[in-house]
Short mmCIF file of C-alpha atoms in Angstrom, two decimals:
data_model
loop_
_atom_site.label_atom_id
_atom_site.label_comp_id
_atom_site.label_asym_id
_atom_site.label_seq_id
_atom_site.Cartn_x
_atom_site.Cartn_y
_atom_site.Cartn_z
CA MET A 1 2.83 89.30 -35.75
CA ALA A 2 4.45 86.34 -37.49
CA ASP A 3 7.42 86.65 -39.80
CA ALA A 4 6.42 86.30 -43.48
CA ALA A 5 9.16 83.74 -44.13
CA GLN A 6 7.91 81.65 -41.21
CA ILE A 7 4.35 81.74 -42.54
CA GLU A 8 5.43 80.69 -46.02
CA HIS A 9 7.49 77.83 -44.59
CA LEU A 10 4.59 76.81 -42.34
CA LEU A 11 2.13 76.80 -45.25
CA ARG A 12 4.42 74.86 -47.56
CA ARG A 13 4.69 72.11 -44.97
CA THR A 14 1.05 72.02 -43.85
CA GLU A 15 -0.95 73.11 -46.93
CA PHE A 16 1.36 71.82 -49.70
CA VAL A 17 2.12 75.33 -51.05
CA ALA A 18 2.15 78.89 -49.73
CA ARG A 19 -0.93 80.23 -51.52
CA PRO A 20 -0.84 84.05 -51.74
CA ASP A 21 -4.27 84.52 -50.14
CA ARG A 22 -3.29 82.31 -47.20
CA VAL A 23 0.02 84.13 -46.73
CA GLU A 24 -1.83 87.44 -46.74
CA ALA A 25 -4.42 86.18 -44.25
CA LEU A 26 -1.97 84.65 -41.78
CA THR A 27 0.98 87.07 -41.83
CA PRO A 28 -0.76 89.70 -39.62
CA LEU A 29 -1.42 87.05 -36.96
CA SER A 30 0.83 85.77 -34.23
CA LEU A 31 2.51 82.47 -35.04
CA GLU A 32 0.30 80.75 -32.48
CA ASP A 33 -2.87 82.12 -34.07
CA ALA A 34 -1.62 81.24 -37.55
CA VAL A 35 -1.02 77.62 -36.51
CA ASP A 36 -4.46 77.47 -34.88
CA ASP A 37 -6.02 78.75 -38.10
CA ILE A 38 -4.27 76.03 -40.11
CA LEU A 39 -5.42 73.38 -37.63
CA ASP A 40 -9.06 74.57 -37.80
CA VAL A 41 -10.17 71.92 -40.30
CA PRO A 42 -13.83 71.30 -41.18
CA ALA A 43 -15.65 68.59 -39.25
CA ASN A 44 -17.51 67.36 -42.33
CA PRO A 45 -15.18 67.74 -45.32
CA GLY A 46 -17.23 65.67 -47.73
CA SER A 47 -16.48 62.48 -49.62
CA VAL A 48 -16.09 61.32 -53.20
CA VAL A 49 -19.28 60.59 -55.10
CA PHE A 50 -18.45 57.95 -57.66
CA THR A 51 -19.75 58.20 -61.20
CA GLU A 52 -17.74 55.31 -62.60
CA THR A 53 -18.93 51.72 -62.29
CA GLU A 54 -15.75 49.66 -62.86
CA ASN A 55 -13.58 49.33 -59.77
CA TRP A 56 -10.28 50.38 -61.36
CA HIS A 57 -11.89 53.49 -62.85
CA ARG A 58 -13.40 54.29 -59.46
CA GLY A 59 -9.91 54.11 -58.00
CA VAL A 60 -8.72 56.63 -60.60
CA GLU A 61 -11.73 58.82 -59.82
CA LEU A 62 -10.98 58.67 -56.09
CA THR A 63 -7.34 59.63 -56.72
CA HIS A 64 -8.26 62.65 -58.84
CA TYR A 65 -10.85 63.71 -56.27
CA TRP A 66 -8.26 63.53 -53.50
CA LEU A 67 -5.58 65.43 -55.42
CA ASP A 68 -8.12 68.15 -56.22
CA ARG A 69 -8.99 68.35 -52.52
CA MET A 70 -5.31 68.87 -51.77
CA ALA A 71 -4.77 71.44 -54.51
CA HIS A 72 -8.03 73.34 -54.82
CA HIS A 73 -11.10 72.34 -52.87
CA SER A 74 -10.17 72.01 -49.21
CA PRO A 75 -10.47 75.21 -47.15
CA ARG A 76 -7.77 73.80 -44.87
CA PRO A 77 -5.47 71.51 -46.88
CA LEU A 78 -3.77 70.28 -43.70
CA GLN A 79 -6.76 67.96 -43.42
CA GLU A 80 -5.75 66.25 -46.66
CA LYS A 81 -2.07 66.36 -45.68
CA MET A 82 -2.87 64.46 -42.49
CA ALA A 83 -5.12 62.03 -44.34
CA PHE A 84 -2.25 61.22 -46.67
CA PHE A 85 0.15 60.92 -43.73
CA TRP A 86 -2.07 58.30 -42.11
CA HIS A 87 -2.61 56.64 -45.51
CA GLY A 88 1.16 56.03 -45.57
CA HIS A 89 1.25 54.98 -41.91
CA PHE A 90 -1.84 52.79 -41.38
CA CYS A 91 -1.64 51.86 -45.04
CA SER A 92 -3.70 49.61 -47.25
CA ASP A 93 -3.71 49.37 -51.02
CA LEU A 94 -6.39 49.17 -53.67
CA THR A 95 -5.11 45.94 -55.18
CA LYS A 96 -5.44 43.88 -52.02
CA ALA A 97 -8.46 45.70 -50.61
CA GLY A 98 -10.12 45.01 -53.94
CA SER A 99 -12.52 47.94 -53.75
CA ALA A 100 -12.19 51.67 -54.37
CA ASP A 101 -15.20 52.15 -52.10
CA LEU A 102 -13.33 50.52 -49.21
CA MET A 103 -10.27 52.67 -49.87
CA GLY A 104 -12.53 55.72 -49.93
CA GLU A 105 -13.96 54.73 -46.55
CA GLN A 106 -10.47 54.42 -45.09
CA ILE A 107 -9.34 57.77 -46.50
CA ASP A 108 -12.52 59.40 -45.18
CA LEU A 109 -11.66 58.09 -41.70
CA PHE A 110 -8.18 59.58 -41.95
CA ARG A 111 -9.66 62.84 -43.24
CA THR A 112 -12.25 63.25 -40.48
CA ASP A 113 -10.27 61.75 -37.57
CA GLY A 114 -6.69 62.46 -38.62
CA LEU A 115 -6.37 65.24 -36.04
CA GLY A 116 -8.43 63.47 -33.38
CA ASN A 117 -7.17 60.86 -30.93
CA LEU A 118 -4.54 58.32 -31.94
CA ARG A 119 -6.16 55.60 -29.83
CA ASP A 120 -9.57 56.10 -31.44
CA LEU A 121 -8.06 56.31 -34.92
CA ALA A 122 -6.05 53.10 -34.47
CA ILE A 123 -9.05 51.20 -33.12
CA ALA A 124 -11.33 52.42 -35.92
CA MET A 125 -8.92 51.57 -38.76
CA SER A 126 -8.28 48.10 -37.32
CA THR A 127 -11.69 46.74 -38.27
CA GLN A 128 -12.17 48.59 -41.54
CA VAL A 129 -12.41 46.00 -44.29
CA ALA A 130 -9.58 47.56 -46.29
CA MET A 131 -7.21 46.94 -43.38
CA LEU A 132 -8.67 43.54 -42.52
CA ARG A 133 -7.88 42.43 -46.06
CA TYR A 134 -4.56 44.20 -46.49
CA LEU A 135 -2.93 42.57 -43.46
CA ASP A 136 -4.94 39.34 -43.63
CA ASN A 137 -6.75 39.71 -40.31
CA ASN A 138 -9.90 38.61 -42.14
CA GLN A 139 -8.25 35.16 -42.15
CA ASN A 140 -7.22 35.19 -38.48
CA LYS A 141 -8.90 32.28 -36.67
CA ALA A 142 -8.26 30.57 -33.35
CA THR A 143 -7.65 27.34 -35.26
CA SER A 144 -5.25 28.95 -37.78
CA PRO A 145 -3.85 32.23 -36.45
CA ASN A 146 -2.57 34.86 -38.88
CA GLN A 147 -0.07 37.16 -37.21
CA ASN A 148 0.32 39.82 -39.93
CA PHE A 149 -1.87 42.52 -38.46
CA ALA A 150 -0.97 41.93 -34.81
CA ARG A 151 2.73 42.11 -35.63
CA GLU A 152 2.53 45.26 -37.76
CA LEU A 153 0.27 46.95 -35.23
CA MET A 154 3.25 46.96 -32.85
CA GLU A 155 6.20 47.02 -35.24
CA LEU A 156 5.10 49.66 -37.77
CA PHE A 157 1.97 51.32 -36.44
CA LEU A 158 2.45 52.03 -32.71
CA LEU A 159 5.68 50.87 -31.01
CA GLY A 160 8.52 50.24 -33.42
CA VAL A 161 10.90 47.34 -33.96
CA GLY A 162 12.39 45.53 -30.98
CA ASN A 163 9.92 46.60 -28.29
CA TYR A 164 7.92 43.36 -27.99
CA THR A 165 8.41 39.61 -27.90
CA GLU A 166 7.04 36.83 -30.09
CA ALA A 167 4.80 35.90 -27.18
CA ASP A 168 3.30 39.39 -27.36
CA VAL A 169 2.64 38.87 -31.08
CA GLU A 170 0.88 35.58 -30.34
CA ALA A 171 -1.22 37.14 -27.57
CA SER A 172 -2.26 40.05 -29.76
CA THR A 173 -3.03 37.71 -32.65
CA ALA A 174 -5.40 35.76 -30.42
CA ALA A 175 -7.11 38.95 -29.29
CA TRP A 176 -7.72 39.99 -32.90
CA THR A 177 -9.28 36.67 -34.02
CA GLY A 178 -12.87 36.77 -35.27
CA HIS A 179 -12.82 40.05 -37.18
CA THR A 180 -13.43 39.29 -40.85
CA ASP A 181 -15.39 40.36 -43.93
CA GLN A 182 -18.03 39.12 -46.32
CA TRP A 183 -16.21 38.84 -49.64
CA ASP A 184 -19.23 39.42 -51.91
CA THR A 185 -20.67 42.42 -50.02
CA ASP A 186 -17.43 44.02 -48.72
CA GLN A 187 -19.04 44.26 -45.27
CA TYR A 188 -17.39 43.75 -41.88
CA VAL A 189 -18.40 40.53 -40.10
CA TRP A 190 -17.77 39.34 -36.55
CA ARG A 191 -17.29 35.57 -36.22
CA SER A 192 -17.43 34.59 -32.55
CA ASP A 193 -16.68 30.97 -33.47
CA TRP A 194 -13.33 32.10 -34.87
CA HIS A 195 -12.31 33.94 -31.71
CA ASP A 196 -9.75 32.80 -29.15
CA GLY A 197 -11.05 34.32 -25.93
CA SER A 198 -8.59 32.75 -23.50
CA ALA A 199 -6.64 35.07 -21.19
CA LYS A 200 -3.18 36.07 -22.43
CA GLN A 201 -0.14 37.96 -21.16
CA TYR A 202 0.60 40.96 -23.35
CA LEU A 203 3.27 43.61 -22.70
CA GLY A 204 3.14 42.88 -18.99
CA ARG A 205 -0.66 42.94 -18.72
CA THR A 206 -3.38 40.28 -18.79
CA ILE A 207 -5.82 40.67 -21.69
CA ASN A 208 -8.85 38.71 -22.97
CA GLN A 209 -10.36 38.50 -19.49
CA GLY A 210 -14.00 38.17 -20.43
CA GLY A 211 -16.29 41.00 -21.39
CA ASP A 212 -17.29 41.64 -24.97
CA PRO A 213 -14.96 39.47 -27.09
CA LYS A 214 -15.29 41.91 -30.01
CA LEU A 215 -13.34 44.41 -27.87
CA HIS A 216 -10.43 42.11 -27.05
CA GLY A 217 -8.47 43.30 -30.07
CA ALA A 218 -9.00 46.97 -29.24
CA GLU A 219 -7.71 46.19 -25.75
CA THR A 220 -4.25 45.56 -27.21
CA ILE A 221 -4.18 49.16 -28.45
CA GLU A 222 -5.37 50.35 -25.03
CA VAL A 223 -2.45 48.51 -23.43
CA VAL A 224 0.15 49.93 -25.83
CA LEU A 225 -1.09 53.48 -25.26
CA GLY A 226 -1.84 52.87 -21.60
CA ALA A 227 -0.37 50.61 -18.94
CA GLY A 228 1.90 48.31 -20.94
CA GLN A 229 5.63 47.85 -20.37
CA VAL A 230 8.34 47.12 -22.93
CA PRO A 231 9.70 43.62 -22.18
CA VAL A 232 12.87 43.55 -24.29
CA GLY A 233 15.52 45.65 -25.98
CA PRO A 234 16.98 49.04 -25.04
CA ASN A 235 13.57 50.28 -23.85
CA THR A 236 13.09 47.39 -21.40
CA GLY A 237 10.97 48.45 -18.45
CA ARG A 238 9.77 51.70 -20.00
CA GLN A 239 6.08 52.42 -20.38
CA THR A 240 4.89 51.45 -23.83
CA ARG A 241 2.90 54.67 -24.02
CA ALA A 242 6.09 56.74 -23.76
CA VAL A 243 7.82 54.64 -26.42
CA ALA A 244 4.76 54.92 -28.66
CA ALA A 245 4.66 58.69 -28.17
CA GLU A 246 8.29 58.94 -29.29
CA PHE A 247 7.73 56.57 -32.22
CA ILE A 248 4.83 58.62 -33.65
CA SER A 249 6.60 61.90 -32.85
CA LYS A 250 9.48 60.81 -35.08
CA LYS A 251 7.01 59.94 -37.83
CA LEU A 252 5.31 63.32 -37.60
CA TRP A 253 8.65 65.12 -37.58
CA ALA A 254 9.80 63.21 -40.66
CA GLU A 255 6.58 64.21 -42.44
CA PHE A 256 6.59 67.89 -41.59
CA ALA A 257 10.27 68.69 -40.99
CA GLY A 258 12.21 66.05 -42.91
CA THR A 259 15.43 66.30 -40.90
CA PRO A 260 16.66 64.20 -37.95
CA ILE A 261 14.62 65.21 -34.93
CA PRO A 262 16.61 67.00 -32.18
CA PRO A 263 16.54 65.06 -28.87
CA ALA A 264 15.05 68.00 -26.96
CA THR A 265 12.26 68.35 -29.53
CA LEU A 266 11.54 64.62 -29.36
CA SER A 267 11.25 64.79 -25.57
CA HIS A 268 8.95 67.81 -25.79
CA LEU A 269 6.64 66.20 -28.35
CA ARG A 270 6.52 62.98 -26.33
CA ASP A 271 5.53 64.91 -23.22
CA VAL A 272 2.82 66.84 -25.08
CA ALA A 273 1.40 63.61 -26.49
CA LEU A 274 1.28 61.99 -23.05
CA ALA A 275 -0.13 65.05 -21.32
CA ASN A 276 -2.96 65.15 -23.88
CA ASP A 277 -3.59 61.39 -23.88
CA PHE A 278 -2.58 61.06 -27.54
CA GLU A 279 -4.79 63.82 -28.90
CA ILE A 280 -3.17 64.57 -32.25
CA ARG A 281 -4.11 68.25 -32.68
CA PRO A 282 -2.16 69.59 -29.65
CA TRP A 283 0.65 67.17 -30.48
CA LEU A 284 1.01 68.55 -34.01
CA ARG A 285 0.50 72.10 -32.75
CA ALA A 286 3.51 71.69 -30.47
CA LEU A 287 5.58 70.50 -33.43
CA LEU A 288 4.53 73.44 -35.62
CA LEU A 289 5.32 75.94 -32.85
CA SER A 290 8.67 74.45 -31.86
CA ASP A 291 11.75 76.56 -32.49
CA ALA A 292 13.42 73.60 -34.18
CA PHE A 293 10.73 73.54 -36.87
CA TYR A 294 11.86 77.00 -38.04
CA ALA A 295 15.59 76.28 -38.00
CA SER A 296 17.37 76.92 -41.29
CA ASP A 297 18.22 73.26 -41.90
CA VAL A 298 14.54 72.36 -41.58
CA SER A 299 13.12 75.21 -43.67
CA SER A 300 15.51 74.45 -46.54
CA GLY A 301 15.97 70.73 -46.11
CA ARG A 302 12.95 68.84 -47.37
CA VAL A 303 12.30 67.48 -50.88
CA ARG A 304 8.72 67.44 -52.09
CA THR A 305 7.25 63.98 -52.42
CA PRO A 306 5.76 63.10 -55.81
CA VAL A 307 2.27 63.78 -54.46
CA GLU A 308 3.38 67.18 -53.18
CA PHE A 309 5.06 67.91 -56.53
CA VAL A 310 1.85 67.07 -58.39
CA VAL A 311 -0.28 69.16 -56.02
CA ALA A 312 2.11 72.11 -56.38
CA SER A 313 1.91 71.75 -60.17
CA LEU A 314 -1.88 71.72 -60.07
CA VAL A 315 -1.88 74.85 -57.92
CA ALA A 316 0.64 76.71 -60.10
CA THR A 317 -1.10 75.89 -63.37
CA GLY A 318 -4.67 76.07 -62.08
CA GLN A 319 -5.43 72.67 -63.60
CA ARG A 320 -7.79 70.07 -62.20
CA SER A 321 -6.32 66.67 -61.55
CA GLU A 322 -8.37 64.76 -64.11
CA VAL A 323 -7.04 67.08 -66.82
CA GLY A 324 -3.46 67.52 -65.72
CA THR A 325 -2.26 64.71 -63.48
CA PRO A 326 -0.40 61.89 -65.24
CA LEU A 327 -1.11 59.05 -62.81
CA TRP A 328 1.05 56.61 -64.77
CA LEU A 329 4.02 58.95 -64.29
CA MET A 330 3.34 59.15 -60.55
CA GLU A 331 4.10 55.44 -60.41
CA GLY A 332 7.47 56.14 -62.05
CA MET A 333 8.12 58.97 -59.61
CA GLY A 334 7.63 56.44 -56.82
CA GLN A 335 4.38 57.52 -55.20
CA ARG A 336 0.81 57.03 -56.34
CA PRO A 337 -2.09 57.37 -53.90
CA LEU A 338 -3.86 54.12 -53.04
CA PHE A 339 -0.74 52.09 -53.90
CA PRO A 340 1.87 52.26 -51.11
CA PRO A 341 4.90 50.09 -51.90
CA ASN A 342 4.45 47.90 -48.82
CA VAL A 343 3.10 48.00 -45.28
CA SER A 344 5.85 50.38 -44.15
CA GLY A 345 4.57 53.06 -46.51
CA TRP A 346 6.65 55.66 -48.33
CA LYS A 347 10.04 57.06 -47.33
CA HIS A 348 10.99 60.72 -47.02
CA ASN A 349 13.21 63.46 -48.31
CA GLY A 350 16.40 62.38 -50.10
CA TYR A 351 14.77 59.08 -51.05
CA TRP A 352 12.99 60.93 -53.86
CA VAL A 353 16.18 62.28 -55.45
CA ASN A 354 17.38 59.71 -57.97
CA ALA A 355 17.83 59.73 -61.72
CA SER A 356 14.80 57.62 -62.57
CA ALA A 357 12.34 59.44 -60.32
CA MET A 358 13.54 62.89 -61.37
CA ALA A 359 13.28 61.91 -65.05
CA LYS A 360 9.63 61.04 -64.47
CA ARG A 361 9.10 64.37 -62.74
CA THR A 362 10.50 66.07 -65.82
CA ASP A 363 8.06 64.11 -67.99
CA ALA A 364 5.23 65.11 -65.68
CA ALA A 365 6.28 68.77 -65.86
CA ARG A 366 6.07 68.57 -69.65
CA GLN A 367 2.58 67.10 -69.34
CA PHE A 368 1.41 69.91 -67.07
CA ALA A 369 2.97 72.48 -69.41
CA TRP A 370 1.35 70.88 -72.44
CA GLN A 371 -2.09 71.00 -70.82
CA SER A 372 -1.65 74.70 -70.01
CA MET A 373 -0.60 75.35 -73.63
CA ARG A 374 -3.20 73.24 -75.45
CA GLY A 375 -4.52 76.23 -77.37
CA TYR A 376 -1.29 78.21 -77.57
CA TRP A 377 -0.16 77.04 -80.99
CA ASP A 378 -3.51 76.44 -82.63
CA GLY A 379 -6.50 77.83 -80.75
CA ASP A 380 -6.88 80.69 -78.31
CA GLU A 381 -3.10 81.36 -78.42
CA LEU A 382 -3.02 81.55 -74.61
CA ILE A 383 -1.06 79.81 -71.86
CA HIS A 384 -3.45 79.21 -68.97
CA LEU A 385 -2.01 79.43 -65.45
CA ALA A 386 -3.32 79.83 -61.92
CA GLY A 387 -3.14 83.63 -61.93
CA GLY A 388 -4.42 84.19 -65.47
CA THR A 389 -3.18 83.85 -69.02
CA ILE A 390 -0.24 84.96 -71.11
CA SER A 391 -0.71 85.27 -74.86
CA LYS A 392 1.47 84.32 -77.80
CA THR A 393 1.57 88.01 -78.72
CA GLU A 394 2.98 88.85 -75.29
CA VAL A 395 5.60 86.11 -75.56
CA TYR A 396 6.54 87.00 -79.13
CA GLU A 397 6.26 90.79 -79.09
CA THR A 398 5.54 92.46 -75.74
CA TYR A 399 8.41 90.76 -73.94
CA ARG A 400 10.64 90.30 -77.01
CA ASP A 401 13.38 92.56 -75.64
CA ARG A 402 12.52 92.04 -71.97
CA PRO A 403 13.49 88.44 -71.18
CA ALA A 404 13.70 89.04 -67.42
CA ASP A 405 10.21 90.55 -67.39
CA LEU A 406 8.89 87.52 -69.25
CA VAL A 407 10.32 85.20 -66.59
CA ASP A 408 8.85 87.35 -63.83
CA ARG A 409 5.46 87.33 -65.57
CA PHE A 410 5.41 83.53 -65.66
CA LEU A 411 6.41 83.33 -62.00
CA GLU A 412 3.77 85.90 -61.05
CA LEU A 413 1.01 83.99 -62.88
CA MET A 414 2.11 80.79 -61.13
CA HIS A 415 2.30 82.47 -57.71
CA LEU A 416 5.95 81.49 -57.36
CA SER A 417 9.04 83.22 -56.03
CA TYR A 418 12.41 81.69 -56.95
CA SER A 419 15.97 82.08 -55.71
CA SER A 420 18.28 84.42 -57.60
CA ALA A 421 20.22 81.48 -59.01
CA SER A 422 17.13 79.82 -60.46
CA ARG A 423 15.69 83.07 -61.76
CA ASP A 424 19.00 83.96 -63.40
CA ALA A 425 19.10 80.59 -65.16
CA LEU A 426 15.57 81.09 -66.45
CA VAL A 427 16.41 84.60 -67.64
CA ALA A 428 19.50 83.26 -69.43
CA TYR A 429 17.31 80.75 -71.27
CA SER A 430 14.75 83.43 -72.10
CA THR A 431 17.51 85.68 -73.44
CA ALA A 432 19.12 83.03 -75.62
CA SER A 433 15.98 81.35 -76.96
CA GLU A 434 14.11 82.01 -80.17
CA ARG A 435 10.64 83.44 -79.77
CA TRP A 436 8.91 80.07 -80.41
CA GLU A 437 11.08 78.49 -77.67
CA ARG A 438 10.24 80.98 -74.93
CA ALA A 439 6.99 79.25 -73.97
CA ASP A 440 9.15 76.35 -72.75
CA LEU A 441 9.85 78.54 -69.73
CA LEU A 442 6.73 77.00 -68.20
CA ALA A 443 8.16 73.47 -68.17
CA LEU A 444 11.55 74.76 -67.01
CA ILE A 445 9.93 76.52 -64.07
CA LEU A 446 8.30 73.23 -63.06
CA VAL A 447 11.64 71.38 -63.10
CA ALA A 448 13.71 74.11 -61.41
CA PRO A 449 15.23 73.04 -58.07
CA ASP A 450 13.07 75.52 -56.14
CA PHE A 451 9.93 73.73 -57.26
CA HIS A 452 11.06 70.43 -55.77
CA LEU A 453 11.66 71.80 -52.28
CA ALA A 454 8.80 72.10 -49.82
#
C-alpha cells in the first residue's frame, strides 16, 4: 500500500493536482500499481471540434479545449501533461504555423503518441506542416539549403549542444530537403526535385544511400537513436543513443521533478531508455518509481508553471476555461499554450518566480475569484467552487464568530489542504476583516504560497 503523501505528490506532478477521488482510488494500491494506473491513458482521447471560423478565434478555442482537458475532461490527465511537455520540446507556434488546425494536429500527435516511442514521435512530428513551417524546413532545397530544422533536431530535440559538427548539420540538412507544404491548403507536399539525394557522412555513418528519398530525413533520427557516434566535445566516441537517452532523461526530470537530477538516477533512466529502445512509458515509469523522485527536496521543490497554476485554479473553482481563464494574463505570467517563446521552449521552476509574473498571477487569481462570485453581491448570493457553494448568509452570519471554520470551509470546497503557516495567515485575515471583506479569502487562497507549488 502506497503512502498517502507519496500519492498526493505523484498526482500533483502527473495529473496537475491531487484530486480527492484520485487520491482515494490510488492510496490503497502499491506505488507500482498506482503509477501504472496513472500511465494507463486512453488510446483515443478525442480532439477539438472547432466552431469558430476565424483562425485566431480557433486558436483561442483550441487553448480553452486543451486547458479543460487538463483540468476536467481527461480521465488520465498525464496524457495532457505529456502533450504539453512535448509541445514545449518539439515546439511550434500558432503565429508561424499560421493555422490553429495545424497546431491542433500537432497537439493531437503529442496526446496520442506522447507515451509511445521517441523515435516514432520524432519522425512523425518532423513532417507535420506546423513543424515544417516553424523551423523553415518547408524552404529547404538542394539549391538553397535551410539548416534550421536539421540543426535544432540535434541541438534542442535529441542530442544537446556540442555533440555534433557543422558537417553533420550540413549532411542532415541535405537529408531533409524536399519536405514542404502547400501554402493555400496547409497540406504536406513532397518535392523530389528539391531533394539532395547524394550520400553523406553523418555522426560516423553514411546516409542517403539510395532507397526511398522521402525516408532520408527520418534516417538521421534513426542514426541518432541507433548506431551514431559523437564526433566532438566531452562525449567524443560515445554512442549517440546513450547521449540522447541522457539528454531526454534530464528533460523529463526537469518536467516532473524540477531539481538537478542525481547522477545515479540519470544513469538508471538512461539504461531504462536504452533497454526499451526509447519507449517512453517504461522510461517515465522508472522516473516515477525512483527513490529520488520522492526525496524531500523534490516533493517540496517545484514551482507550478503558469499553465499548471491556471489548471489548478480551474480545478479548485470548478470553472471551465472559456469562463475563467484570462488568456491575456497568461502571456504576462510567461506561458500561454500555442505560443512558446522560442524553439527552446519554456524554462522550469525558479524561472517563474519574479515580480512581474507573480503580479500577473495575482491578477489572474482575482479573475478566477470574481467569476466564482459573479452572483454573490447581486444575484444568487453564492460563491461557486469545485466542491459546492458557500452563501453570503454563511459568510456574514454562520461563520461570523468562527473565522477559522470559515477558512477551513473554503479550503474544503476547493479540495485544498494548506500548511499551518498559510492557514494561520488566512485565519488572521478572516479574524480581522469586516464581514463584506471575508469573501476575499477566495482570492487570497489562490495567491497563497502553497497554491504555487506543485
